[in-house]
């Protein structure tokens, strides 16, 4: 049998802290129960690392812990609930797609403003740039 990975090794490979790994286990976010050595130390498998990597991507994309937990429970139940898993993942996919569209619009505005500032700085006309109303009033008062 494979010797497995220690919690420290898994923390290093996933970028999660030891505390976070224990939290994921306690919250039922791992697909399989973590094996224990006779001394009680956790022993992880490559499958555990792969699962954690997926959970990290889910969390980084804004998936709530409750949703990850629900997905994990569905996986643990085995075959027969693939439609439920698909629906859960499609819903999150839609959420992420909307986030990307919103961020793309934000990036468009920022890119435009960067271009405006670059142009004014290159032309020496930076003083023509918009000034916040509160700043303008303060300047008028002095």
GROMACS .gro file of N, CA and C in nm:
model
  426
    1UNK      N    1   0.084  -0.118   0.000
    1UNK     CA    2   0.000   0.000   0.000
    1UNK      C    3   0.088   0.124   0.000
    2UNK      N    4   0.045   0.226  -0.073
    2UNK     CA    5   0.116   0.352  -0.082
    2UNK      C    6   0.126   0.415   0.057
    3UNK      N    7   0.243   0.472   0.088
    3UNK     CA    8   0.265   0.532   0.219
    3UNK      C    9   0.177   0.655   0.240
    4UNK      N   10   0.138   0.721   0.133
    4UNK     CA   11   0.052   0.837   0.145
    4UNK      C   12   0.129   0.964   0.176
    5UNK      N   13   0.054   1.070   0.196
    5UNK     CA   14   0.111   1.202   0.218
    5UNK      C   15   0.070   1.255   0.355
    6UNK      N   16   0.162   1.323   0.419
    6UNK     CA   17   0.132   1.383   0.549
    6UNK      C   18   0.052   1.511   0.527
    7UNK      N   19  -0.007   1.561   0.633
    7UNK     CA   20  -0.083   1.685   0.624
    7UNK      C   21   0.007   1.801   0.582
    8UNK      N   22   0.132   1.799   0.627
    8UNK     CA   23   0.227   1.903   0.588
    8UNK      C   24   0.259   1.898   0.440
    9UNK      N   25   0.275   1.777   0.386
    9UNK     CA   26   0.301   1.763   0.243
    9UNK      C   27   0.182   1.810   0.160
   10UNK      N   28   0.062   1.778   0.205
   10UNK     CA   29  -0.058   1.820   0.133
   10UNK      C   30  -0.073   1.972   0.142
   11UNK      N   31  -0.043   2.029   0.256
   11UNK     CA   32  -0.048   2.174   0.271
   11UNK      C   33   0.048   2.240   0.173
   12UNK      N   34   0.168   2.187   0.163
   12UNK     CA   35   0.267   2.242   0.072
   12UNK      C   36   0.222   2.229  -0.074
   13UNK      N   37   0.166   2.116  -0.110
   13UNK     CA   38   0.124   2.093  -0.248
   13UNK      C   39   0.001   2.172  -0.289
   14UNK      N   40  -0.090   2.196  -0.196
   14UNK     CA   41  -0.215   2.265  -0.229
   14UNK      C   42  -0.211   2.414  -0.200
   15UNK      N   43  -0.119   2.455  -0.115
   15UNK     CA   44  -0.115   2.595  -0.074
   15UNK      C   45  -0.211   2.625   0.040
   16UNK      N   46  -0.284   2.524   0.086
   16UNK     CA   47  -0.373   2.542   0.201
   16UNK      C   48  -0.292   2.526   0.329
   17UNK      N   49  -0.333   2.592   0.432
   17UNK     CA   50  -0.266   2.575   0.561
   17UNK      C   51  -0.311   2.442   0.623
   18UNK      N   52  -0.235   2.395   0.719
   18UNK     CA   53  -0.273   2.274   0.793
   18UNK      C   54  -0.408   2.297   0.859
   19UNK      N   55  -0.428   2.416   0.913
   19UNK     CA   56  -0.556   2.450   0.976
   19UNK      C   57  -0.670   2.440   0.874
   20UNK      N   58  -0.648   2.492   0.753
   20UNK     CA   59  -0.752   2.487   0.649
   20UNK      C   60  -0.782   2.342   0.609
   21UNK      N   61  -0.680   2.259   0.601
   21UNK     CA   62  -0.701   2.118   0.568
   21UNK      C   63  -0.787   2.050   0.674
   22UNK      N   64  -0.758   2.077   0.799
   22UNK     CA   65  -0.840   2.020   0.907
   22UNK      C   66  -0.983   2.072   0.899
   23UNK      N   67  -0.997   2.201   0.865
   23UNK     CA   68  -1.129   2.261   0.849
   23UNK      C   69  -1.206   2.191   0.737
   24UNK      N   70  -1.143   2.173   0.621
   24UNK     CA   71  -1.208   2.105   0.508
   24UNK      C   72  -1.256   1.966   0.550
   25UNK      N   73  -1.173   1.896   0.624
   25UNK     CA   74  -1.210   1.761   0.670
   25UNK      C   75  -1.329   1.769   0.767
   26UNK      N   76  -1.319   1.858   0.864
   26UNK     CA   77  -1.423   1.872   0.965
   26UNK      C   78  -1.557   1.913   0.903
   27UNK      N   79  -1.553   1.995   0.799
   27UNK     CA   80  -1.673   2.044   0.734
   27UNK      C   81  -1.730   1.947   0.631
   28UNK      N   82  -1.666   1.833   0.615
   28UNK     CA   83  -1.718   1.732   0.522
   28UNK      C   84  -1.697   1.768   0.376
   29UNK      N   85  -1.587   1.835   0.345
   29UNK     CA   86  -1.562   1.879   0.209
   29UNK      C   87  -1.470   1.786   0.130
   30UNK      N   88  -1.428   1.678   0.193
   30UNK     CA   89  -1.344   1.580   0.123
   30UNK      C   90  -1.430   1.463   0.078
   31UNK      N   91  -1.405   1.416  -0.042
   31UNK     CA   92  -1.487   1.309  -0.099
   31UNK      C   93  -1.471   1.179  -0.021
   32UNK      N   94  -1.351   1.152   0.026
   32UNK     CA   95  -1.324   1.029   0.102
   32UNK      C   96  -1.275   1.065   0.241
   33UNK      N   97  -1.304   0.979   0.335
   33UNK     CA   98  -1.252   1.000   0.471
   33UNK      C   99  -1.100   0.991   0.467
   34UNK      N  100  -1.036   1.078   0.541
   34UNK     CA  101  -0.890   1.076   0.548
   34UNK      C  102  -0.848   0.961   0.637
   35UNK      N  103  -0.761   0.878   0.584
   35UNK     CA  104  -0.710   0.763   0.658
   35UNK      C  105  -0.621   0.813   0.772
   36UNK      N  106  -0.616   0.736   0.879
   36UNK     CA  107  -0.532   0.770   0.994
   36UNK      C  108  -0.431   0.657   1.019
   37UNK      N  109  -0.310   0.695   1.057
   37UNK     CA  110  -0.211   0.598   1.101
   37UNK      C  111  -0.247   0.553   1.242
   38UNK      N  112  -0.177   0.453   1.291
   38UNK     CA  113  -0.206   0.403   1.426
   38UNK      C  114  -0.184   0.510   1.533
   39UNK      N  115  -0.096   0.606   1.504
   39UNK     CA  116  -0.072   0.715   1.599
   39UNK      C  117  -0.170   0.831   1.582
   40UNK      N  118  -0.267   0.817   1.490
   40UNK     CA  119  -0.369   0.919   1.470
   40UNK      C  120  -0.337   1.023   1.364
   41UNK      N  121  -0.218   1.018   1.309
   41UNK     CA  122  -0.181   1.116   1.207
   41UNK      C  123  -0.257   1.091   1.077
   42UNK      N  124  -0.297   1.198   1.015
   42UNK     CA  125  -0.369   1.189   0.888
   42UNK      C  126  -0.275   1.143   0.776
   43UNK      N  127  -0.331   1.061   0.686
   43UNK     CA  128  -0.257   1.015   0.569
   43UNK      C  129  -0.345   1.042   0.447
   44UNK      N  130  -0.296   1.126   0.359
   44UNK     CA  131  -0.371   1.166   0.241
   44UNK      C  132  -0.323   1.089   0.119
   45UNK      N  133  -0.412   1.079   0.020
   45UNK     CA  134  -0.379   1.013  -0.107
   45UNK      C  135  -0.368   1.119  -0.217
   46UNK      N  136  -0.319   1.076  -0.331
   46UNK     CA  137  -0.316   1.165  -0.448
   46UNK      C  138  -0.458   1.207  -0.487
   47UNK      N  139  -0.553   1.116  -0.471
   47UNK     CA  140  -0.693   1.150  -0.500
   47UNK      C  141  -0.740   1.263  -0.408
   48UNK      N  142  -0.699   1.259  -0.282
   48UNK     CA  143  -0.735   1.367  -0.189
   48UNK      C  144  -0.679   1.501  -0.237
   49UNK      N  145  -0.554   1.499  -0.283
   49UNK     CA  146  -0.491   1.621  -0.333
   49UNK      C  147  -0.565   1.673  -0.456
   50UNK      N  148  -0.600   1.583  -0.547
   50UNK     CA  149  -0.675   1.623  -0.666
   50UNK      C  150  -0.810   1.683  -0.626
   51UNK      N  151  -0.877   1.620  -0.530
   51UNK     CA  152  -1.006   1.671  -0.484
   51UNK      C  153  -0.991   1.810  -0.422
   52UNK      N  154  -0.889   1.825  -0.339
   52UNK     CA  155  -0.864   1.954  -0.275
   52UNK      C  156  -0.833   2.061  -0.379
   53UNK      N  157  -0.756   2.026  -0.482
   53UNK     CA  158  -0.726   2.122  -0.588
   53UNK      C  159  -0.855   2.169  -0.655
   54UNK      N  160  -0.948   2.077  -0.678
   54UNK     CA  161  -1.076   2.113  -0.736
   54UNK      C  162  -1.154   2.204  -0.641
   55UNK      N  163  -1.157   2.170  -0.514
   55UNK     CA  164  -1.228   2.253  -0.415
   55UNK      C  165  -1.169   2.393  -0.407
   56UNK      N  166  -1.038   2.403  -0.420
   56UNK     CA  167  -0.971   2.534  -0.419
   56UNK      C  168  -1.019   2.617  -0.538
   57UNK      N  169  -1.030   2.553  -0.654
   57UNK     CA  170  -1.081   2.624  -0.773
   57UNK      C  171  -1.226   2.667  -0.752
   58UNK      N  172  -1.306   2.578  -0.695
   58UNK     CA  173  -1.445   2.614  -0.665
   58UNK      C  174  -1.450   2.736  -0.574
   59UNK      N  175  -1.372   2.734  -0.466
   59UNK     CA  176  -1.373   2.845  -0.371
   59UNK      C  177  -1.320   2.972  -0.436
   60UNK      N  178  -1.213   2.961  -0.515
   60UNK     CA  179  -1.156   3.078  -0.581
   60UNK      C  180  -1.254   3.141  -0.678
   61UNK      N  181  -1.345   3.062  -0.730
   61UNK     CA  182  -1.445   3.114  -0.824
   61UNK      C  183  -1.571   3.161  -0.752
   62UNK      N  184  -1.569   3.157  -0.620
   62UNK     CA  185  -1.681   3.210  -0.543
   62UNK      C  186  -1.787   3.109  -0.503
   63UNK      N  187  -1.760   2.980  -0.522
   63UNK     CA  188  -1.859   2.880  -0.483
   63UNK      C  189  -1.867   2.875  -0.330
   64UNK      N  190  -1.986   2.890  -0.274
   64UNK     CA  191  -2.000   2.884  -0.128
   64UNK      C  192  -1.965   2.745  -0.074
   65UNK      N  193  -1.920   2.741   0.051
   65UNK     CA  194  -1.887   2.614   0.115
   65UNK      C  195  -2.006   2.520   0.117
   66UNK      N  196  -2.126   2.573   0.139
   66UNK     CA  197  -2.245   2.487   0.140
   66UNK      C  198  -2.265   2.417   0.006
   67UNK      N  199  -2.235   2.486  -0.102
   67UNK     CA  200  -2.250   2.426  -0.235
   67UNK      C  201  -2.143   2.320  -0.258
   68UNK      N  202  -2.021   2.347  -0.214
   68UNK     CA  203  -1.915   2.246  -0.225
   68UNK      C  204  -1.954   2.124  -0.142
   69UNK      N  205  -2.005   2.148  -0.023
   69UNK     CA  206  -2.048   2.038   0.064
   69UNK      C  207  -2.157   1.955  -0.005
   70UNK      N  208  -2.253   2.022  -0.066
   70UNK     CA  209  -2.362   1.952  -0.136
   70UNK      C  210  -2.307   1.869  -0.251
   71UNK      N  211  -2.215   1.927  -0.328
   71UNK     CA  212  -2.153   1.853  -0.438
   71UNK      C  213  -2.077   1.731  -0.385
   72UNK      N  214  -2.004   1.751  -0.277
   72UNK     CA  215  -1.929   1.641  -0.215
   72UNK      C  216  -2.024   1.529  -0.171
   73UNK      N  217  -2.134   1.566  -0.109
   73UNK     CA  218  -2.232   1.466  -0.065
   73UNK      C  219  -2.287   1.388  -0.184
   74UNK      N  220  -2.316   1.458  -0.293
   74UNK     CA  221  -2.365   1.390  -0.413
   74UNK      C  222  -2.262   1.291  -0.467
   75UNK      N  223  -2.136   1.331  -0.469
   75UNK     CA  224  -2.030   1.243  -0.517
   75UNK      C  225  -2.019   1.121  -0.426
   76UNK      N  226  -2.024   1.143  -0.296
   76UNK     CA  227  -2.016   1.031  -0.201
   76UNK      C  228  -2.129   0.931  -0.219
   77UNK      N  229  -2.247   0.980  -0.260
   77UNK     CA  230  -2.362   0.891  -0.279
   77UNK      C  231  -2.343   0.796  -0.396
   78UNK      N  232  -2.251   0.828  -0.485
   78UNK     CA  233  -2.224   0.741  -0.599
   78UNK      C  234  -2.313   0.772  -0.717
   79UNK      N  235  -2.319   0.678  -0.809
   79UNK     CA  236  -2.391   0.701  -0.933
   79UNK      C  237  -2.541   0.711  -0.909
   80UNK      N  238  -2.607   0.774  -1.007
   80UNK     CA  239  -2.751   0.790  -1.000
   80UNK      C  240  -2.795   0.932  -0.976
   81UNK      N  241  -2.702   1.020  -0.939
   81UNK     CA  242  -2.738   1.160  -0.914
   81UNK      C  243  -2.659   1.256  -1.003
   82UNK      N  244  -2.615   1.206  -1.115
   82UNK     CA  245  -2.534   1.288  -1.205
   82UNK      C  246  -2.609   1.412  -1.254
   83UNK      N  247  -2.741   1.402  -1.272
   83UNK     CA  248  -2.819   1.519  -1.313
   83UNK      C  249  -2.813   1.629  -1.206
   84UNK      N  250  -2.817   1.589  -1.080
   84UNK     CA  251  -2.808   1.687  -0.971
   84UNK      C  252  -2.670   1.752  -0.967
   85UNK      N  253  -2.568   1.671  -0.987
   85UNK     CA  254  -2.432   1.726  -0.990
   85UNK      C  255  -2.416   1.823  -1.105
   86UNK      N  256  -2.467   1.783  -1.221
   86UNK     CA  257  -2.458   1.868  -1.339
   86UNK      C  258  -2.532   2.000  -1.317
   87UNK      N  259  -2.650   1.994  -1.259
   87UNK     CA  260  -2.728   2.116  -1.233
   87UNK      C  261  -2.653   2.208  -1.138
   88UNK      N  262  -2.593   2.153  -1.035
   88UNK     CA  263  -2.516   2.232  -0.939
   88UNK      C  264  -2.399   2.300  -1.010
   89UNK      N  265  -2.326   2.224  -1.090
   89UNK     CA  266  -2.209   2.279  -1.159
   89UNK      C  267  -2.250   2.380  -1.266
   90UNK      N  268  -2.359   2.353  -1.337
   90UNK     CA  269  -2.406   2.450  -1.439
   90UNK      C  270  -2.446   2.581  -1.373
   91UNK      N  271  -2.512   2.573  -1.261
   91UNK     CA  272  -2.552   2.694  -1.190
   91UNK      C  273  -2.430   2.777  -1.153
   92UNK      N  274  -2.328   2.712  -1.102
   92UNK     CA  275  -2.207   2.786  -1.065
   92UNK      C  276  -2.135   2.836  -1.190
   93UNK      N  277  -2.136   2.758  -1.295
   93UNK     CA  278  -2.076   2.801  -1.421
   93UNK      C  279  -2.143   2.930  -1.470
   94UNK      N  280  -2.275   2.935  -1.461
   94UNK     CA  281  -2.348   3.056  -1.500
   94UNK      C  282  -2.306   3.175  -1.413
   95UNK      N  283  -2.291   3.150  -1.285
   95UNK     CA  284  -2.248   3.256  -1.192
   95UNK      C  285  -2.109   3.307  -1.230
   96UNK      N  286  -2.017   3.217  -1.257
   96UNK     CA  287  -1.880   3.255  -1.292
   96UNK      C  288  -1.878   3.329  -1.426
   97UNK      N  289  -1.958   3.282  -1.520
   97UNK     CA  290  -1.967   3.349  -1.650
   97UNK      C  291  -2.014   3.493  -1.634
   98UNK      N  292  -2.114   3.514  -1.549
   98UNK     CA  293  -2.164   3.649  -1.523
   98UNK      C  294  -2.055   3.734  -1.457
   99UNK      N  295  -1.980   3.675  -1.365
   99UNK     CA  296  -1.870   3.747  -1.300
   99UNK      C  297  -1.767   3.790  -1.403
  100UNK      N  298  -1.734   3.700  -1.494
  100UNK     CA  299  -1.634   3.730  -1.597
  100UNK      C  300  -1.684   3.844  -1.686
  101UNK      N  301  -1.811   3.840  -1.723
  101UNK     CA  302  -1.867   3.947  -1.806
  101UNK      C  303  -1.861   4.081  -1.734
  102UNK      N  304  -1.895   4.081  -1.606
  102UNK     CA  305  -1.889   4.205  -1.527
  102UNK      C  306  -1.745   4.255  -1.515
  103UNK      N  307  -1.652   4.164  -1.488
  103UNK     CA  308  -1.511   4.203  -1.478
  103UNK      C  309  -1.456   4.250  -1.611
  104UNK      N  310  -1.503   4.190  -1.721
  104UNK     CA  311  -1.461   4.234  -1.853
  104UNK      C  312  -1.504   4.378  -1.879
  105UNK      N  313  -1.626   4.411  -1.838
  105UNK     CA  314  -1.675   4.548  -1.852
  105UNK      C  315  -1.593   4.643  -1.763
  106UNK      N  316  -1.563   4.601  -1.642
  106UNK     CA  317  -1.478   4.682  -1.553
  106UNK      C  318  -1.341   4.705  -1.616
  107UNK      N  319  -1.284   4.601  -1.673
  107UNK     CA  320  -1.154   4.612  -1.737
  107UNK      C  321  -1.161   4.706  -1.857
  108UNK      N  322  -1.271   4.703  -1.932
  108UNK     CA  323  -1.287   4.792  -2.046
  108UNK      C  324  -1.282   4.937  -1.999
  109UNK      N  325  -1.353   4.969  -1.892
  109UNK     CA  326  -1.354   5.106  -1.839
  109UNK      C  327  -1.215   5.146  -1.791
  110UNK      N  328  -1.151   5.058  -1.717
  110UNK     CA  329  -1.017   5.088  -1.665
  110UNK      C  330  -0.918   5.107  -1.779
  111UNK      N  331  -0.923   5.020  -1.878
  111UNK     CA  332  -0.833   5.030  -1.994
  111UNK      C  333  -0.854   5.162  -2.067
  112UNK      N  334  -0.979   5.202  -2.081
  112UNK     CA  335  -1.009   5.332  -2.143
  112UNK      C  336  -0.945   5.445  -2.062
  113UNK      N  337  -0.964   5.443  -1.931
  113UNK     CA  338  -0.909   5.550  -1.847
  113UNK      C  339  -0.755   5.550  -1.850
  114UNK      N  340  -0.694   5.433  -1.853
  114UNK     CA  341  -0.548   5.426  -1.864
  114UNK      C  342  -0.504   5.493  -1.993
  115UNK      N  343  -0.574   5.464  -2.103
  115UNK     CA  344  -0.542   5.527  -2.231
  115UNK      C  345  -0.555   5.678  -2.227
  116UNK      N  346  -0.661   5.726  -2.162
  116UNK     CA  347  -0.682   5.871  -2.149
  116UNK      C  348  -0.565   5.934  -2.074
  117UNK      N  349  -0.527   5.875  -1.961
  117UNK     CA  350  -0.417   5.931  -1.883
  117UNK      C  351  -0.286   5.924  -1.959
  118UNK      N  352  -0.261   5.812  -2.027
  118UNK     CA  353  -0.137   5.800  -2.105
  118UNK      C  354  -0.131   5.907  -2.214
  119UNK      N  355  -0.243   5.928  -2.281
  119UNK     CA  356  -0.247   6.029  -2.388
  119UNK      C  357  -0.222   6.168  -2.331
  120UNK      N  358  -0.291   6.203  -2.223
  120UNK     CA  359  -0.273   6.337  -2.166
  120UNK      C  360  -0.131   6.357  -2.112
  121UNK      N  361  -0.076   6.255  -2.051
  121UNK     CA  362   0.062   6.269  -2.001
  121UNK      C  363   0.161   6.283  -2.116
  122UNK      N  364   0.140   6.207  -2.223
  122UNK     CA  365   0.228   6.215  -2.340
  122UNK      C  366   0.218   6.352  -2.407
  123UNK      N  367   0.098   6.410  -2.409
  123UNK     CA  368   0.076   6.540  -2.474
  123UNK      C  369   0.100   6.658  -2.380
  124UNK      N  370   0.123   6.628  -2.253
  124UNK     CA  371   0.145   6.736  -2.157
  124UNK      C  372   0.017   6.809  -2.119
  125UNK      N  373  -0.095   6.742  -2.133
  125UNK     CA  374  -0.224   6.806  -2.104
  125UNK      C  375  -0.292   6.740  -1.984
  126UNK      N  376  -0.214   6.686  -1.892
  126UNK     CA  377  -0.269   6.614  -1.777
  126UNK      C  378  -0.357   6.703  -1.690
  127UNK      N  379  -0.332   6.834  -1.690
  127UNK     CA  380  -0.413   6.923  -1.607
  127UNK      C  381  -0.558   6.932  -1.656
  128UNK      N  382  -0.585   6.883  -1.776
  128UNK     CA  383  -0.721   6.884  -1.831
  128UNK      C  384  -0.805   6.767  -1.781
  129UNK      N  385  -0.742   6.675  -1.710
  129UNK     CA  386  -0.815   6.557  -1.664
  129UNK      C  387  -0.917   6.594  -1.560
  130UNK      N  388  -1.023   6.517  -1.554
  130UNK     CA  389  -1.133   6.540  -1.463
  130UNK      C  390  -1.084   6.544  -1.319
  131UNK      N  391  -1.135   6.638  -1.242
  131UNK     CA  392  -1.103   6.651  -1.101
  131UNK      C  393  -1.231   6.625  -1.022
  132UNK      N  394  -1.221   6.548  -0.916
  132UNK     CA  395  -1.337   6.518  -0.833
  132UNK      C  396  -1.398   6.647  -0.781
  133UNK      N  397  -1.532   6.657  -0.777
  133UNK     CA  398  -1.599   6.781  -0.732
  133UNK      C  399  -1.551   6.829  -0.596
  134UNK      N  400  -1.532   6.740  -0.500
  134UNK     CA  401  -1.488   6.784  -0.367
  134UNK      C  402  -1.347   6.843  -0.373
  135UNK      N  403  -1.262   6.791  -0.460
  135UNK     CA  404  -1.127   6.844  -0.478
  135UNK      C  405  -1.133   6.980  -0.546
  136UNK      N  406  -1.219   6.991  -0.646
  136UNK     CA  407  -1.231   7.118  -0.718
  136UNK      C  408  -1.279   7.229  -0.625
  137UNK      N  409  -1.376   7.201  -0.540
  137UNK     CA  410  -1.426   7.302  -0.445
  137UNK      C  411  -1.318   7.341  -0.348
  138UNK      N  412  -1.239   7.245  -0.302
  138UNK     CA  413  -1.130   7.276  -0.209
  138UNK      C  414  -1.027   7.365  -0.277
  139UNK      N  415  -1.001   7.337  -0.407
  139UNK     CA  416  -0.904   7.417  -0.480
  139UNK      C  417  -0.955   7.560  -0.500
  140UNK      N  418  -1.086   7.575  -0.528
  140UNK     CA  419  -1.145   7.707  -0.548
  140UNK      C  420  -1.140   7.789  -0.419
  141UNK      N  421  -1.154   7.722  -0.306
  141UNK     CA  422  -1.156   7.793  -0.177
  141UNK      C  423  -1.019   7.844  -0.140
  142UNK      N  424  -0.913   7.782  -0.191
  142UNK     CA  425  -0.779   7.825  -0.149
  142UNK      C  426  -0.721   7.932  -0.236
   0.00000   0.00000   0.00000
